[in-house]
Coordinates of C-alpha atoms and ligand atoms in Angstrom, one line a residue:
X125 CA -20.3 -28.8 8.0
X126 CA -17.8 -30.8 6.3
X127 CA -19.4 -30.7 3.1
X128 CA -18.6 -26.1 3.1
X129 CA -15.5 -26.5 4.8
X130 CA -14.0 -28.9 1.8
X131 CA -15.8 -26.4 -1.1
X132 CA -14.1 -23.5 -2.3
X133 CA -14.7 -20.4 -0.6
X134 CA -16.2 -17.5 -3.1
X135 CA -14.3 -14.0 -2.2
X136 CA -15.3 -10.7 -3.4
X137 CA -12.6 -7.8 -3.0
X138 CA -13.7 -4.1 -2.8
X139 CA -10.7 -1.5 -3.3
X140 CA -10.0 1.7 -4.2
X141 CA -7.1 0.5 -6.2
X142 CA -5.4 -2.5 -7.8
X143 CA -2.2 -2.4 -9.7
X144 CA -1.3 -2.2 -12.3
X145 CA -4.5 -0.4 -13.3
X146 CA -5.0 2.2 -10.9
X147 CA -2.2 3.0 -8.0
X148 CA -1.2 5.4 -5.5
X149 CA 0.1 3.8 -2.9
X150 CA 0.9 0.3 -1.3
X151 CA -2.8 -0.7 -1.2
X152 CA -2.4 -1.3 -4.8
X153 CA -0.1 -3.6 -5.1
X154 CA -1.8 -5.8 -2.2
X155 CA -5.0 -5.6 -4.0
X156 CA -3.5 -6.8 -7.3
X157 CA -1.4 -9.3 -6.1
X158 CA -3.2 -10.9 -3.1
X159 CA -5.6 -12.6 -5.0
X160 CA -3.5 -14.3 -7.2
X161 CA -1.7 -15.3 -4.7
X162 CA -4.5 -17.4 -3.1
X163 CA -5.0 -21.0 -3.3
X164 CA -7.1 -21.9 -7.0
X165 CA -8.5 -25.4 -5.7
X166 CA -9.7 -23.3 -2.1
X167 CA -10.9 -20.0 -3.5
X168 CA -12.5 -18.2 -5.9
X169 CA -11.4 -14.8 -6.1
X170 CA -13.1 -11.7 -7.8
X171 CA -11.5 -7.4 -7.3
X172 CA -14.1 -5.2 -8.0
X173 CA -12.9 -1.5 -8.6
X174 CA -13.8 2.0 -9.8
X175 CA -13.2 2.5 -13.8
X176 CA -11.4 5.8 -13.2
X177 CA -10.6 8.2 -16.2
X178 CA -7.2 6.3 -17.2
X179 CA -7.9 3.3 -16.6
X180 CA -11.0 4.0 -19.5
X181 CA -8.3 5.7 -21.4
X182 CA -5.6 2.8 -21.2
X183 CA -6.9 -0.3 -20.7
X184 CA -10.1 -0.1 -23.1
X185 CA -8.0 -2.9 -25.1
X186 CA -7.7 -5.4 -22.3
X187 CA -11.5 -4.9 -21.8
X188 CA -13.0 -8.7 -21.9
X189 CA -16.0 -8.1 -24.5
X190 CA -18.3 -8.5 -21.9
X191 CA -20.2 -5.7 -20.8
X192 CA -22.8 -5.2 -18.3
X193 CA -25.4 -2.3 -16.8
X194 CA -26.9 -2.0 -13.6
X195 CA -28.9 0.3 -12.3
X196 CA -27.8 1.9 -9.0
X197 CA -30.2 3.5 -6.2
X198 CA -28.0 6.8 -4.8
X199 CA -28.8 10.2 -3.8
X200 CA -32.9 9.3 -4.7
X201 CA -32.2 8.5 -7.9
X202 CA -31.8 5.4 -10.3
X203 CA -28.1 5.4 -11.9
X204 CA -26.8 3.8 -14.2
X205 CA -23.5 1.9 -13.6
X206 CA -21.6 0.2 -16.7
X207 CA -19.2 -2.9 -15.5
X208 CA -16.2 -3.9 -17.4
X209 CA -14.2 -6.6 -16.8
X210 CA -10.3 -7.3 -17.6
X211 CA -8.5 -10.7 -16.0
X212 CA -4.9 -10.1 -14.5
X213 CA -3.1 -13.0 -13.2
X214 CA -6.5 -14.8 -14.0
X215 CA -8.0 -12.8 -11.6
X216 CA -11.3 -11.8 -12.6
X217 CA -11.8 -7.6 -12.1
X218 CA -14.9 -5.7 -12.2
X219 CA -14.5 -2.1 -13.2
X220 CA -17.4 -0.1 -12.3
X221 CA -18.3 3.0 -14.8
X222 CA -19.7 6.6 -13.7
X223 CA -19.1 8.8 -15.6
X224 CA -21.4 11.2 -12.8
X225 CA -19.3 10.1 -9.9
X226 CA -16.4 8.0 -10.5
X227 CA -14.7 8.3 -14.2
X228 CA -13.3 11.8 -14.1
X229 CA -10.8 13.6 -12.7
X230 CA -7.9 11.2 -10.7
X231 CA -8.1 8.6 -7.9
X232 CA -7.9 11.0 -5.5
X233 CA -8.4 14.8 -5.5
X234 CA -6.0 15.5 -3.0
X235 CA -2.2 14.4 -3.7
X236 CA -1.4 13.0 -0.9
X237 CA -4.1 10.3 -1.1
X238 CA -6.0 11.7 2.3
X239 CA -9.5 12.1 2.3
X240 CA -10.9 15.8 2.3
X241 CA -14.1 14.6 3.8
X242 CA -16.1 16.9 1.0
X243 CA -19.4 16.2 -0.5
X244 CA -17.9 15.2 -4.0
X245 CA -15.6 12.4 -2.2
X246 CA -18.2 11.3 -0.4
X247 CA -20.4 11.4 -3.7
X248 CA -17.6 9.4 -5.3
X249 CA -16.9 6.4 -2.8
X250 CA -20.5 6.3 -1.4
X251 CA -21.8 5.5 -4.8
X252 CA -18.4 2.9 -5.2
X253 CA -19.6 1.7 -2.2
X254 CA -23.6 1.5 -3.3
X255 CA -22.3 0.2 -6.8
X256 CA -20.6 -2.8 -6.1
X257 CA -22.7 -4.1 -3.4
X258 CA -25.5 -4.3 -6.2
X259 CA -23.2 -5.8 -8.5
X260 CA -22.0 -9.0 -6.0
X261 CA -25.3 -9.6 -5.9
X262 CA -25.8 -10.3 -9.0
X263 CA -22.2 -11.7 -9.6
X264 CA -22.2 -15.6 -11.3
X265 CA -19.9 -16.8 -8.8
X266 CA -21.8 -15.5 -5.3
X267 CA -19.2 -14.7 -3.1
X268 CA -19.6 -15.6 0.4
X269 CA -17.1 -12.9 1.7
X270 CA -17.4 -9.2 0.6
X271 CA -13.3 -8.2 1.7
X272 CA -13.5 -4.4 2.0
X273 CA -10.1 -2.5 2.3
X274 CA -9.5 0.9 3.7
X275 CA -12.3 3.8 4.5
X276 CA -13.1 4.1 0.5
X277 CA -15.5 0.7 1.3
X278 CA -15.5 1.1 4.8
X279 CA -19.6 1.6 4.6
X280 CA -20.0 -1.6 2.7
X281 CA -20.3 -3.7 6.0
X282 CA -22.6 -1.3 7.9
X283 CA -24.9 -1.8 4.8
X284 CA -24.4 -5.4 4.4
X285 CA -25.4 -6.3 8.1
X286 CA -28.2 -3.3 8.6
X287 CA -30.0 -4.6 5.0
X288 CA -29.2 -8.1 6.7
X289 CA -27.5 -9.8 3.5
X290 CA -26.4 -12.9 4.0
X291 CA -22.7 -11.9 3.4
X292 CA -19.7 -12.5 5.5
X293 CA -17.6 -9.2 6.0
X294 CA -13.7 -8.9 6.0
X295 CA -12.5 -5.5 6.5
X296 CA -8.5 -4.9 5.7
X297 CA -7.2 -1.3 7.1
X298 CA -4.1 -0.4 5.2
X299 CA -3.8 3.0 7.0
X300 CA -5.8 4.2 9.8
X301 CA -5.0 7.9 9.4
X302 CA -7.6 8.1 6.4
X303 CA -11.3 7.4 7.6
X304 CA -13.6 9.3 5.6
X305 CA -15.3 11.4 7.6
X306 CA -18.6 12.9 6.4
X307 CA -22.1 14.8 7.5
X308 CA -24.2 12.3 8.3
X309 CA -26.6 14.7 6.4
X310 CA -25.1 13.8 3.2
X311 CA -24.3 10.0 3.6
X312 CA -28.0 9.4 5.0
X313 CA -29.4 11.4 1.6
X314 CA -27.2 9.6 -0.7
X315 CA -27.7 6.0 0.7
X316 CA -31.0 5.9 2.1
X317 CA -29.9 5.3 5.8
X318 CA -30.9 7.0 9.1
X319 CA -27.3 7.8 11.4
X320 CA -28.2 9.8 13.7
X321 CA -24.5 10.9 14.8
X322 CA -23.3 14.7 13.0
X323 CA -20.9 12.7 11.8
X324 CA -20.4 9.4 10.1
X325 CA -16.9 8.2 9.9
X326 CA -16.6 5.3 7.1
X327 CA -13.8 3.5 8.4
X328 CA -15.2 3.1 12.0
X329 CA -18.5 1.7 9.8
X330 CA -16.3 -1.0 8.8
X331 CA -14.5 -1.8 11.9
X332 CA -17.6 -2.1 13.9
X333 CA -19.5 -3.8 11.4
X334 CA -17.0 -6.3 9.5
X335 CA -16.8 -9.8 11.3
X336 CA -13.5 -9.6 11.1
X337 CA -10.9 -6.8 10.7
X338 CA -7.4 -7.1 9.5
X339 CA -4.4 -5.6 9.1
X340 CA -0.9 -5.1 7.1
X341 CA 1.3 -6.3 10.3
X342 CA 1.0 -8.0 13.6
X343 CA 2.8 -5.1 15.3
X344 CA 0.9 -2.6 13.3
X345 CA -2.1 -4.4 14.9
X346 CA -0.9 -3.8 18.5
X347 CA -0.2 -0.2 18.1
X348 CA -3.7 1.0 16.9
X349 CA -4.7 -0.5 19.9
X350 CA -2.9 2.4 21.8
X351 CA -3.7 6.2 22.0
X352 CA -1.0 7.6 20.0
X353 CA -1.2 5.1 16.7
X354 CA -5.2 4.9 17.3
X355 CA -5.7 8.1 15.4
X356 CA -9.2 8.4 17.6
X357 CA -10.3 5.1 16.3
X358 CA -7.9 3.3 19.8
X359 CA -11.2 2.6 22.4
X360 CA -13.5 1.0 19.3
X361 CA -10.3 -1.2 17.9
X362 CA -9.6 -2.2 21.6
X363 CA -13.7 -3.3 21.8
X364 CA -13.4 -5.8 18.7
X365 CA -10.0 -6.8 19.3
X366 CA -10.6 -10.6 19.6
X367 CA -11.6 -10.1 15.9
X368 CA -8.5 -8.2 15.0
X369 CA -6.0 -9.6 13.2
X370 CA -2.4 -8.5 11.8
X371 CA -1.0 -10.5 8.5
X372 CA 2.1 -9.2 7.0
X373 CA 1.4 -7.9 3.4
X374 CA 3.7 -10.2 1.0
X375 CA 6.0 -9.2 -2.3
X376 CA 5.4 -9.7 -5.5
X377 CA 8.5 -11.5 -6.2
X378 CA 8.4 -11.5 -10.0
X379 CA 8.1 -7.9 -10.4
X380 CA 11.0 -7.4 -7.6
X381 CA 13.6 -9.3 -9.0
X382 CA 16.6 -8.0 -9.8
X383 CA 18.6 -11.3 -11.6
X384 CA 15.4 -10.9 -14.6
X385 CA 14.2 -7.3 -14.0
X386 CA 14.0 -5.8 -17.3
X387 CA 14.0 -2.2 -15.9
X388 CA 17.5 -2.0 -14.7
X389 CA 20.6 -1.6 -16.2
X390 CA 22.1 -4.0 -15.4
X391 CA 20.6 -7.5 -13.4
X392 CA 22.3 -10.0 -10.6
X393 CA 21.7 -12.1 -8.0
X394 CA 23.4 -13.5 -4.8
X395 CA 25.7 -15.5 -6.7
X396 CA 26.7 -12.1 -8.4
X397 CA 26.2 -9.4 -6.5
X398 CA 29.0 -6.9 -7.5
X399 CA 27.3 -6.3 -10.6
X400 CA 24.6 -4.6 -9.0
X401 CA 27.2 -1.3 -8.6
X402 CA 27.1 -0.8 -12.1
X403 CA 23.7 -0.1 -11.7
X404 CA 24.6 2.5 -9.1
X405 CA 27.3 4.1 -12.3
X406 CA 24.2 4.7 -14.2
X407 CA 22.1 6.0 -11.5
X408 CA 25.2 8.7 -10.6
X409 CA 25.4 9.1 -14.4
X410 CA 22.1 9.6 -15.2
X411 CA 21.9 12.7 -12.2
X412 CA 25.1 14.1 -13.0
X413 CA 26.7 12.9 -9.8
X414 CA 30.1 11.8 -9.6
X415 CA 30.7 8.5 -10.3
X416 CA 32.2 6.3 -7.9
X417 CA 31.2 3.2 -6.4
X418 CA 32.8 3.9 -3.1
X419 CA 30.8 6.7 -2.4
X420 CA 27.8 5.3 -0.5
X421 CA 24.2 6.3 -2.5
X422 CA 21.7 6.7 -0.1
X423 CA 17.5 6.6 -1.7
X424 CA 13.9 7.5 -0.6
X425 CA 10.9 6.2 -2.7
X426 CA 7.7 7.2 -1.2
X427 CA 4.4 9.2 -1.2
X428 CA 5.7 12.7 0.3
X429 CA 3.3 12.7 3.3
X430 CA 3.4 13.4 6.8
X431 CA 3.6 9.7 8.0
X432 CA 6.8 9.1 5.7
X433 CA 9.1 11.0 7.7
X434 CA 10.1 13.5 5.2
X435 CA 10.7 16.1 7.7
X436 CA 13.6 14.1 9.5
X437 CA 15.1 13.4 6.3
X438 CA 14.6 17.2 5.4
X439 CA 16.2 18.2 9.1
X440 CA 19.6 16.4 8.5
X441 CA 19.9 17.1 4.8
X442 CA 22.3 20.0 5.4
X443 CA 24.4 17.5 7.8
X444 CA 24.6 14.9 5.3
X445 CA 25.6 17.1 2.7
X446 CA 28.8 17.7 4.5
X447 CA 30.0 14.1 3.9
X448 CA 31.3 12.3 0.6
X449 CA 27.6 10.7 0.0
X450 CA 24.8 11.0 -2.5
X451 CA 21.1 10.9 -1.9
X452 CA 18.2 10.0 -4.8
X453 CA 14.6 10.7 -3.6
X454 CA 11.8 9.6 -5.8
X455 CA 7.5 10.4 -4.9
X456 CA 5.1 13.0 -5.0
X457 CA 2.9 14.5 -2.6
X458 CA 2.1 17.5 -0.2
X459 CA 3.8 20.5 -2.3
X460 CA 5.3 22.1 0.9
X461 CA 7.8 19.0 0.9
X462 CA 8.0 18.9 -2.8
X463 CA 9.2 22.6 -2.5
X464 CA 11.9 21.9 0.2
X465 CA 13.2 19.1 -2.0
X466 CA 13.8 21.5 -4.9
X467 CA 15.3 23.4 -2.9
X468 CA 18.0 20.9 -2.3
X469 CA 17.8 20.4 -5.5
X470 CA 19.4 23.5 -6.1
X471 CA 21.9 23.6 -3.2
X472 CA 23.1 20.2 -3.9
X473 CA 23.2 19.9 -8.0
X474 CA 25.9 17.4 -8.0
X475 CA 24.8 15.1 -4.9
X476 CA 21.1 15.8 -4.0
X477 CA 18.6 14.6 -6.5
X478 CA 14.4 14.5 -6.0
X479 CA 12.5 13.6 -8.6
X480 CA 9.0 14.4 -8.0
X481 CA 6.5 12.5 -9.6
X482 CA 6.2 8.8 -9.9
X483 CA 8.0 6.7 -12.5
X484 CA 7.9 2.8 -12.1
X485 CA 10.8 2.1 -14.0
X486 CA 13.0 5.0 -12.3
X487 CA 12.0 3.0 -8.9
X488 CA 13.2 0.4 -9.9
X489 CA 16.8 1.3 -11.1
X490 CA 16.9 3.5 -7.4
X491 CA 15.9 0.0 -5.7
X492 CA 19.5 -1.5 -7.6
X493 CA 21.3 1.2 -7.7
X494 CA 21.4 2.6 -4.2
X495 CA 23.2 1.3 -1.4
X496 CA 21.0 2.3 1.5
X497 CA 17.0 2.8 1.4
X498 CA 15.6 5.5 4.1
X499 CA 12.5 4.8 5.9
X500 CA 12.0 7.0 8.6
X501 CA 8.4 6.9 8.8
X502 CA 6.5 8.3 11.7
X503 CA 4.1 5.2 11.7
X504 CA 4.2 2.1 8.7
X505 CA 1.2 -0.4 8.6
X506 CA 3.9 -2.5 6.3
X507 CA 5.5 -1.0 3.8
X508 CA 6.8 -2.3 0.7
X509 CA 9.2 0.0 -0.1
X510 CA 12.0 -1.6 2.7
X511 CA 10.7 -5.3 1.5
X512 CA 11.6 -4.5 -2.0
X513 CA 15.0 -2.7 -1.7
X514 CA 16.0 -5.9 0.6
X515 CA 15.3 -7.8 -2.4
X516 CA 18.1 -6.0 -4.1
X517 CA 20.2 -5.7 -1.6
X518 CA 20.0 -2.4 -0.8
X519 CA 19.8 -2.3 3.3
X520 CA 17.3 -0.2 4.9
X521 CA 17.6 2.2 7.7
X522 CA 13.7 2.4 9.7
X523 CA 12.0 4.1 11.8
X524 CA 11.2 0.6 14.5
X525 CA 7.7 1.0 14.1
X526 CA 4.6 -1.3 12.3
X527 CA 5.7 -3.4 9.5
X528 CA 9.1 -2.0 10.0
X529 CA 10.0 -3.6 13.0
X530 CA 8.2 -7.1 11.5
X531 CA 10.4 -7.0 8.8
X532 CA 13.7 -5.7 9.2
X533 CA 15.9 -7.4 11.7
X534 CA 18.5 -4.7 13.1
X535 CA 22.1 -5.5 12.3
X536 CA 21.0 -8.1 10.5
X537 CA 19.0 -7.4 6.9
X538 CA 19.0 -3.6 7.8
X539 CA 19.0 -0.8 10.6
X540 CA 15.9 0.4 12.8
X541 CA 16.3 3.2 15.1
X542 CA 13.6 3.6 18.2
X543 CA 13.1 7.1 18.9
X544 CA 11.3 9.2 16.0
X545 CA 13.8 12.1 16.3
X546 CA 16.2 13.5 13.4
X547 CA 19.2 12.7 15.6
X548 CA 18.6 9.2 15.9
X549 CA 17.6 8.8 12.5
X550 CA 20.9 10.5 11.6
X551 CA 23.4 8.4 14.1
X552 CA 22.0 5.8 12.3
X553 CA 22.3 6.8 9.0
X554 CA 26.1 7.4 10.3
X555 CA 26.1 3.4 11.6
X556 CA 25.2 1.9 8.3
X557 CA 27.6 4.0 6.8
X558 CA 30.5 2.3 8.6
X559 CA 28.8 -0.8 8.0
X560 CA 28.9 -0.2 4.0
X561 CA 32.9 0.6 4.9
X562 CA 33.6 -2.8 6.0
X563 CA 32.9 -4.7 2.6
X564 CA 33.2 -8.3 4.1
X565 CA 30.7 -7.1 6.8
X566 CA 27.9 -5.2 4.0
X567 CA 28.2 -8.3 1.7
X568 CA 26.8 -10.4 5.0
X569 CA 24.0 -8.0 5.3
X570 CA 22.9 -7.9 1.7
X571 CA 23.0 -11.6 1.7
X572 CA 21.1 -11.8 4.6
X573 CA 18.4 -8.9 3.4
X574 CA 18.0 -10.7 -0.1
X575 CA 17.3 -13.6 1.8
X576 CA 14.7 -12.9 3.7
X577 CA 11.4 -14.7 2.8
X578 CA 8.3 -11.9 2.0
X579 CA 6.6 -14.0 -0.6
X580 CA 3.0 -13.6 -0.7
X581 CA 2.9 -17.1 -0.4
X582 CA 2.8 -17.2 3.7
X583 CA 0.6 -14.4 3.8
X584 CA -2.3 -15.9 1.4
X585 CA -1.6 -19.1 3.5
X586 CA -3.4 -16.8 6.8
X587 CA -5.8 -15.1 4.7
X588 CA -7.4 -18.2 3.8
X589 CA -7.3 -19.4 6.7
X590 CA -8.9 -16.8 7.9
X591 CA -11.2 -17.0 5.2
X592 CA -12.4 -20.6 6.6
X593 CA -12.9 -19.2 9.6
X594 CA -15.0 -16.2 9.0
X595 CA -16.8 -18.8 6.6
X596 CA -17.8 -21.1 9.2
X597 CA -18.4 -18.5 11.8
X598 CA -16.3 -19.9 14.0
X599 CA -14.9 -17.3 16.2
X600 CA -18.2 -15.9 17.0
Ligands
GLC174 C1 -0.7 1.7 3.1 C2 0.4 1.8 4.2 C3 1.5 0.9 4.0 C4 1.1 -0.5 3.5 C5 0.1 -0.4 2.3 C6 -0.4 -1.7 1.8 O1 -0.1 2.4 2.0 O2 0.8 3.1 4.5 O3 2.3 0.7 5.1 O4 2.2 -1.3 3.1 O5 -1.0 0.4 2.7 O6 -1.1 -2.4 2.8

C-alpha cells in the first residue's frame, strides 16, 4: 500500500481539445494547461487528442518524428488510426489521425460548439472515443487513470468498466448542457455494444460509469444537483453524488499577464497601473471611438451562445447607448446573435463595436483596455473569461451563478447580480459605473481583483489529490 501510494501516479487525459492546438472554448485552455500544472515527481501526465484538419495543417513542424499506426475496430471494420505526437510544456500529446472520421472539416460542425446528435458526430467522437482507448493500451508509460472530459469521451468509461480494464476512470464535465445524445442503433453498430435504451446519452455514460466525476466549481457542483441546472441529467448526478466533486479550474498566469504580455500595447502592473488606460486609447482608436479615458469602456469576450447571456446584454443595448459609455464585444457563435450585434454595429458606429470571430491577440488588448468585463451568463461551470480580465484589472459585472459566484467577491474584486433578468443586470451595470467615478474607490477594486489568487497551482494541488484517492480506491 505504501509502496503505490509513494510511486508516481500515470494519468492519461482524453479531450476534445487542448490549447493552443485545437480551441473553442474554455475546455481548452484547462486541457492544455492542467497537466503542466501537476506535480512532475507525483505524476506522469499524457493528453491524448483528435489530429483535426489544422492542427495537420499547422503543427506538422512540431510533430516529434515519432510516428505510430494502430489499427482500430469501429463500425465492423478494421481502421487505421496514425498517432503523432508534439510535447507542450513537456507534456507529452498524442494526436490521433482519421482522415475517415476525425481530420476534416472543423472541431465542431455546429458553431456554437453543441452537439447535433447526428450520425457523422457520433461517427467522429465514437471512433475518438474507440481510438484512444486502443492507443492507452499500448501507451509506454500505462496510465492508471483514463481522465475523460466532457460528452466527446463521455463513452470511454462505460467501455472501460463493461470490457472490465483494469483502468481507474475520472470524468471532468465542463458543461452539462452538451451530452451527446445518439440512437442507440448507431452507437451499438459502430462500437460493438448491446444498449438496449432508444437512446444513448454519452455524457450520462460517463457519469454513471467514471469512479469519480468532477467538475469546474464547487458551486457549479451543487447546482447540477438541482432541476433547473441539471439539464435532465439532476436525479443520476444526485445518485453518484458522494463521488462528485467541484475544483475550481486555475489561470494560466504566464499567458495572462499584463506587466510581460507581448499582445498589448502597452504593459503594467499594480505598481503602475495608470498605464493600463493607454491601452484603452488604442482600443477607442483602433474602433474609431472617441478617445477619452474618462469615458468608462465596457467589454464582452465569449462564445455567442445561449448560456452567455447575450440576450440580456442585447435587451439593454439601446439603454446603454443613451449614456457617455462605449462597449467592445468580441466571439462567434449562433448567427441570430451575430446578426443583432451588426446591427448595433450599425446604429452605434462610433460607440458599439462586435467583432465576430475569434482573435487571440484582439482578446487580449480588450482584457487591458476595457474598464468593465460583462458576464451575464445564464449558468457558468467556471469561466475564464472574469478570472482573466481580473488579472488586468478590468472588474467584472456576473451573473451570481457557478464559477461566478466562486470567484468574484461582490464589491470587492467585481459585481454579481442574483436575479437573471436584464434589469438587474442593467442596475448593475449602472453601480459599477459609479464605482469607476470614484477613482480612489475603482483603484481599491482593481487592486483587489488583480490580487486575487487563480493560479492553477491550488487546483492541480486537488486533482492530485484526488488522483491518490481514486488510485487507491479509497472512497469506494
Ligand atoms: C466550459 C464552461 C466554462 C468553463 C470551461 C472550462 O466552456 O462553459 O464555464 O470555464 O468549460 O472548464
Amino acid at each position: 500500500w505504501l509502496m503505490s501510494k509513494n510511486s508516481k501516479i500515470n494519468i492519461a487525459f482524453i479531450a476534445a481539445e487542448c490549447a493552443p492546438l485545437a480551441k473553442v472554448g474554455g475546455l481548452a485552455d484547462v486541457i492544455g494547461s492542467l497537466p503542466s500544472a501537476l506535480p512532475k515527481d507525483k505524476t506522469n501526465v499524457v493528453v491524448i487528442i483528435p489530429a483535426y484538419e489544422t492542427i495537420l495543417k499547422e503543427w506538422t513542424k512540431k510533430f516529434t518524428k515519432k510516428v505510430e499506426r494502430i489499427k482500430v475496430k469501429f463500425n465492423s471494420s478494421i481502421k487505421t488510426a496514425i498517432i503523432h505526437q508534439v510535447i507542450i510544456n513537456s507534456v507529452p500529446i498524442y494526436l490521433i489521425e482519421n482522415k475517415e472520421y476525425l481530420s476534416t472539416g472543423p472541431i465542431y460542425p455546429r458553431p456554437d460548439a453543441s452537439s447535433s446528435g447526428s450520425e457523422e458526430e457520433a461517427k467522429r467522437f465514437l471512433f475518438f472515443s474507440q481510438a484512444a482507448l486502443d492507443l492507452v493500451q499500448k501507451l509506454e508509460i500505462q496510465p492508471q487513470i483514463i481522465h475523460c472530459h466532457d460528452w466527446h469521451t463521455g463513452i470511454i468509461p462505460y467501455l472501460i468498466k463493461s470490457r472490465k480494464l483494469s483502468f481507474k476512470t475520472i470524468l471532468t464535465i465542463h458543461n452539462l448542457a452538451y451530452q451527446g445524445v445518439y440512437l442507440a442503433s448507431i452507437v451499438n453498430r459502430l462500437l460493438e455494444v448491446n444498449f438496449s435504451t432508444k437512446l444513448v446519452n454519452c455524457l450520462q455514460q460517463g457519469i454513471l460509469n467514471a469512479d469519480y466525476v468532477t467538475t469546474v466549481s464547487p458551486s457549479y457542483a451543487q447546482e447540477i444537483l438541482t432541476p433547473e441546472f441539471g439539464r435532465g441529467l439532476s436525479p443520476i448526478l444526485q445518485k453518484i453524488k458522494d463521488h462528485l466533486v467541484g475544483i475550481l479550474n486555475g489561470l494560466d498566469l504566464n499567458a495572462y499577464n499584463p506587466a510581460n504580455d507581448p499582445l498589448i500595447a502597452v504593459n503594467y502592473s499594480l505598481s503602475n497601473l495608470r498605464l493600463k488606460s493607454r491601452n484603452k486609447l488604442f482600443l477607442q482608436n483602433k474602433f474609431s471611438f472617441e478617445q477619452s479615458v474618462e469615458i468608462p469602456l465596457l467589454a464582452m469576450i465569449c462564445r455567442l451562445t445561449p448560456q452567455k447571456g447575450v440576450v440580456l446584454l442585447r435587451d439593454i443595448v439601446p439603454r446603454l447607448m443613451e449614456q457617455n459609455l462605449q462597449i467592445v464585444i468580441l466571439g462567434t457563435g449562433l448567427p441570430s446573435y451575430e446578426s443583432v450585434l451588426k446591427l448595433f454595429n450599425r446604429r452605434y458606429p462610433r460607440r458599439f463595436h462586435a467583432e465576430i470571430g475569434f482573435n487571440n491577440r484582439l482578446a487580449h488588448q480588450i482584457y487591458a483596455g476595457s474598464d468593465i468585463f460583462l458576464m451575464p451568463s445564464r449558468f457558468e461551470p467556471c469561466g475564464l473569461g472574469q478570472m482573466i480580465a481580473m488579472r488586468y484589472g478590468t472588474i467584472p459585472v456576473a451573473h451570481a451563478v457557478g464559477g461566478l459566484k466562486d470567484t468574484i467577491r461582490d464589491g470587492k474584486n467585481g459585481f454579481l447580480f442574483k436575479n437573471y433578468q436584464a434589469e438587474d443586470f442593467y442596475q448593475l451595470i449602472e453601480r459599477s459605473i459609479s464605482f469607476y467615478r470614484q477613482s480612489e474607490k475603482w483603484l481599491q477594486i482593481q487592486r483587489m481583483a488583480m490580487q486575487s489568487d487563480f493560479s492553477w497551482r491550488r487546483s492541480a494541488r486537488e486533482y492530485l489529490k484526488l488522483y491518490q484517492l481514486v488510485k487507491l480506491d479509497k472512497f469506494c
